[in-house]
C-alpha cells in the first residue's frame, strides 16, 4: 500500500486535476492553496464555536471553499460546482443576522477579543488574502465571477461572526489611533 507522497513535486511542480503539470508557485496553485489555508483557519475557529448556527455557517464556508479550490485545481471539470447565487445570498443573510446580534458598530474593530473572535478575525484575513490571489489569477486567466463574489461575502460574514463572538462576552474593542504607549 502506497502513501500519500509521490515525489512528483520534488522539483517544484504539481499536477492539476487534468494531469497537466504547473509550477507550485503558479497563480492558480497559489489561489487554491490560499483557499485551503482559509478553510483550515475556519476549521480552527470552529473548534471554539459553541453556537450551533455559527458552527453550521462555518462548516458551510469550509465546504464551499474546498469546492472552489477543487474548481481552480480542475479547470473545466463539470463535476465541481461553482458557488451559486444562493450561496452568496446565504452569506449575506448570515452577515446581516450576525451584525444585528452583535449590536451597533462603534468604529473600526480591533482584531482580537475572546478566543473564538480572534480566530475568526484570523480566518477573515486569510480569506481576504485568498480573495487577492483570486483577483491576481482573474487578471491573467478566466475565473468564475461567482468565486470572487463568494469569497468577498465570506470575509464580511467572518467579520460579522467575530463581532458576534466577541459581543457575547463583551470582548470587542475598537481601534484607537491615539492609544497611549505603555509606561514601564
CSV table of C-alpha atoms in Angstrom, one decimal:
chain,number,residue,atom,x,y,z
A,1,UNK,CA,0.0,0.0,0.0
A,2,UNK,CA,1.4,3.4,-1.0
A,3,UNK,CA,1.5,6.6,1.0
A,4,UNK,CA,0.2,10.0,0.0
A,5,UNK,CA,3.6,11.0,-1.3
A,6,UNK,CA,4.6,10.5,-4.9
A,7,UNK,CA,7.8,12.5,-5.2
A,8,UNK,CA,6.4,14.2,-8.2
A,9,UNK,CA,6.6,17.6,-6.6
A,10,UNK,CA,10.2,17.4,-5.6
A,11,UNK,CA,11.3,19.6,-8.4
A,12,UNK,CA,8.8,22.4,-7.7
A,13,UNK,CA,5.9,21.3,-9.8
A,14,UNK,CA,2.4,19.9,-9.1
A,15,UNK,CA,-0.4,18.3,-11.1
A,16,UNK,CA,-3.7,20.0,-11.8
A,17,UNK,CA,-6.9,17.8,-11.9
A,18,UNK,CA,-6.5,17.3,-15.6
A,19,UNK,CA,-3.0,15.9,-15.1
A,20,UNK,CA,-1.2,18.9,-16.5
A,21,UNK,CA,2.0,20.0,-14.6
A,22,UNK,CA,2.5,23.5,-13.3
A,23,UNK,CA,4.9,25.2,-11.0
A,24,UNK,CA,4.0,25.2,-7.4
A,25,UNK,CA,4.1,29.0,-7.3
A,26,UNK,CA,1.7,29.2,-10.3
A,27,UNK,CA,-1.1,31.8,-9.8
A,28,UNK,CA,-3.7,29.1,-9.9
A,29,UNK,CA,-1.9,26.9,-7.3
A,30,UNK,CA,-1.3,30.0,-5.1
A,31,UNK,CA,-5.1,30.8,-5.3
A,32,UNK,CA,-6.3,27.3,-4.5
A,33,UNK,CA,-3.6,26.9,-1.8
A,34,UNK,CA,-4.8,30.0,-0.1
A,35,UNK,CA,-8.4,28.9,-0.2
A,36,UNK,CA,-7.2,25.7,1.5
A,37,UNK,CA,-5.5,27.8,4.2
A,38,UNK,CA,-8.7,29.8,4.7
A,39,UNK,CA,-10.7,26.6,5.1
A,40,UNK,CA,-8.1,25.4,7.7
A,41,UNK,CA,-8.3,28.7,9.6
A,42,UNK,CA,-12.1,28.5,9.7
A,43,UNK,CA,-11.7,24.9,11.0
A,44,UNK,CA,-9.5,26.1,13.8
A,45,UNK,CA,-12.2,28.7,14.7
A,46,UNK,CA,-14.9,26.0,14.6
A,47,UNK,CA,-13.1,24.2,17.5
A,48,UNK,CA,-14.3,27.1,19.7
A,49,UNK,CA,-17.8,27.7,18.1
A,50,UNK,CA,-20.3,26.8,20.8
A,51,UNK,CA,-23.2,28.3,18.9
A,52,UNK,CA,-24.9,25.8,16.6
A,53,UNK,CA,-26.0,28.2,13.8
A,54,UNK,CA,-22.5,29.8,13.8
A,55,UNK,CA,-20.9,26.3,13.6
A,56,UNK,CA,-23.2,25.4,10.7
A,57,UNK,CA,-22.2,28.7,8.9
A,58,UNK,CA,-18.5,27.9,9.3
A,59,UNK,CA,-19.0,24.3,8.1
A,60,UNK,CA,-20.8,25.6,5.0
A,61,UNK,CA,-17.9,28.1,4.4
A,62,UNK,CA,-15.3,25.3,4.6
A,63,UNK,CA,-17.3,23.1,2.2
A,64,UNK,CA,-17.7,25.8,-0.3
A,65,UNK,CA,-14.0,26.9,-0.1
A,66,UNK,CA,-12.9,23.4,-0.8
A,67,UNK,CA,-15.4,23.2,-3.7
A,68,UNK,CA,-13.8,26.4,-5.0
A,69,UNK,CA,-10.3,25.1,-4.5
A,70,UNK,CA,-11.2,22.0,-6.4
A,71,UNK,CA,-12.7,24.1,-9.2
A,72,UNK,CA,-9.5,26.0,-9.5
A,73,UNK,CA,-7.4,22.8,-9.4
A,74,UNK,CA,-9.5,21.2,-12.0
A,75,UNK,CA,-10.4,23.9,-14.5
A,76,UNK,CA,-13.3,23.0,-16.8
A,77,UNK,CA,-14.3,19.9,-14.7
A,78,UNK,CA,-18.1,20.0,-14.9
A,79,UNK,CA,-18.4,17.8,-11.7
A,80,UNK,CA,-17.1,20.6,-9.5
A,81,UNK,CA,-19.7,23.2,-8.6
A,82,UNK,CA,-19.0,26.9,-8.6
A,83,UNK,CA,-20.5,29.0,-5.8
A,84,UNK,CA,-24.1,29.7,-6.6
A,85,UNK,CA,-26.2,32.9,-6.2
A,86,UNK,CA,-27.9,31.1,-3.3
A,87,UNK,CA,-24.6,30.5,-1.6
A,88,UNK,CA,-23.8,34.2,-1.8
A,89,UNK,CA,-27.3,35.2,-0.6
A,90,UNK,CA,-26.9,32.8,2.3
A,91,UNK,CA,-23.7,34.6,3.4
A,92,UNK,CA,-25.4,38.0,3.0
A,93,UNK,CA,-28.3,36.9,5.3
A,94,UNK,CA,-25.9,35.4,7.8
A,95,UNK,CA,-23.8,38.6,7.8
A,96,UNK,CA,-26.9,40.8,8.4
A,97,UNK,CA,-28.1,38.5,11.2
A,98,UNK,CA,-24.8,38.4,13.0
A,99,UNK,CA,-24.2,42.1,12.7
A,100,UNK,CA,-27.7,42.7,14.2
A,101,UNK,CA,-26.9,40.3,17.1
A,102,UNK,CA,-23.5,41.9,17.7
A,103,UNK,CA,-25.1,45.3,18.1
A,104,UNK,CA,-24.1,48.8,16.9
A,105,UNK,CA,-20.7,49.2,15.3
A,106,UNK,CA,-18.7,51.8,17.3
A,107,UNK,CA,-15.9,52.3,14.9
A,108,UNK,CA,-13.2,50.1,13.3
A,109,UNK,CA,-12.9,46.8,15.2
A,110,UNK,CA,-9.6,45.8,16.7
A,111,UNK,CA,-9.0,42.2,15.7
A,112,UNK,CA,-8.9,40.0,18.7
A,113,UNK,CA,-11.2,39.7,21.7
A,114,UNK,CA,-12.0,36.3,23.0
A,115,UNK,CA,-10.5,33.1,21.6
A,116,UNK,CA,-13.2,32.5,19.0
A,117,UNK,CA,-13.4,36.1,18.0
A,118,UNK,CA,-9.7,36.3,17.5
A,119,UNK,CA,-9.6,33.1,15.4
A,120,UNK,CA,-12.5,34.3,13.3
A,121,UNK,CA,-10.5,37.5,12.6
A,122,UNK,CA,-7.5,35.5,11.5
A,123,UNK,CA,-9.8,33.4,9.3
A,124,UNK,CA,-11.2,36.6,7.8
A,125,UNK,CA,-7.7,37.9,7.0
A,126,UNK,CA,-6.8,34.6,5.3
A,127,UNK,CA,-10.0,34.8,3.3
A,128,UNK,CA,-9.1,38.4,2.2
A,129,UNK,CA,-5.7,37.1,1.1
A,130,UNK,CA,-7.4,34.3,-0.9
A,131,UNK,CA,-9.5,37.0,-2.5
A,132,UNK,CA,-6.4,38.9,-3.5
A,133,UNK,CA,-5.0,35.7,-5.0
A,134,UNK,CA,-8.2,35.1,-7.0
A,135,UNK,CA,-8.1,38.7,-8.3
A,136,UNK,CA,-4.5,38.1,-9.4
A,137,UNK,CA,-5.5,34.9,-11.1
A,138,UNK,CA,-8.5,36.6,-12.8
A,139,UNK,CA,-6.2,39.2,-14.2
A,140,UNK,CA,-4.4,36.5,-16.2
A,141,UNK,CA,-7.0,33.7,-16.7
A,142,UNK,CA,-10.7,33.3,-16.6
A,143,UNK,CA,-12.1,32.9,-13.1
A,144,UNK,CA,-15.8,32.3,-12.5
A,145,UNK,CA,-17.2,35.7,-11.2
A,146,UNK,CA,-19.2,33.8,-8.6
A,147,UNK,CA,-15.9,32.8,-6.9
A,148,UNK,CA,-14.9,36.4,-6.3
A,149,UNK,CA,-18.4,37.3,-5.0
A,150,UNK,CA,-18.5,34.3,-2.7
A,151,UNK,CA,-15.0,35.0,-1.2
A,152,UNK,CA,-15.8,38.7,-0.8
A,153,UNK,CA,-19.0,38.0,1.1
A,154,UNK,CA,-17.4,35.3,3.2
A,155,UNK,CA,-14.8,37.7,4.6
A,156,UNK,CA,-17.8,40.0,5.5
A,157,UNK,CA,-19.5,37.1,7.2
A,158,UNK,CA,-16.4,36.2,9.2
A,159,UNK,CA,-16.1,39.8,10.3
A,160,UNK,CA,-19.7,39.7,11.5
A,161,UNK,CA,-19.1,36.3,13.2
A,162,UNK,CA,-16.1,37.7,15.0
A,163,UNK,CA,-18.1,40.7,16.2
A,164,UNK,CA,-20.9,38.3,17.3
A,165,UNK,CA,-18.5,36.0,19.2
A,166,UNK,CA,-16.9,39.0,21.0
A,167,UNK,CA,-20.2,40.7,21.7
A,168,UNK,CA,-21.4,37.6,23.6
A,169,UNK,CA,-18.6,38.0,26.1
A,170,UNK,CA,-18.2,41.8,25.9
A,171,UNK,CA,-14.7,41.5,24.4
A,172,UNK,CA,-15.0,43.6,21.3
A,173,UNK,CA,-12.5,46.5,21.2
A,174,UNK,CA,-12.5,49.5,18.9
A,175,UNK,CA,-9.4,50.8,17.2
A,176,UNK,CA,-8.0,54.0,18.9
A,177,UNK,CA,-5.5,55.8,16.7
A,178,UNK,CA,-4.3,57.8,19.7
A,179,UNK,CA,-3.9,54.8,22.0
A,180,UNK,CA,-1.1,55.7,24.5
A,181,UNK,CA,2.2,54.0,24.6
A,182,UNK,CA,2.7,51.8,27.7
A,183,UNK,CA,4.8,53.2,30.5
A,184,UNK,CA,7.2,51.0,32.5
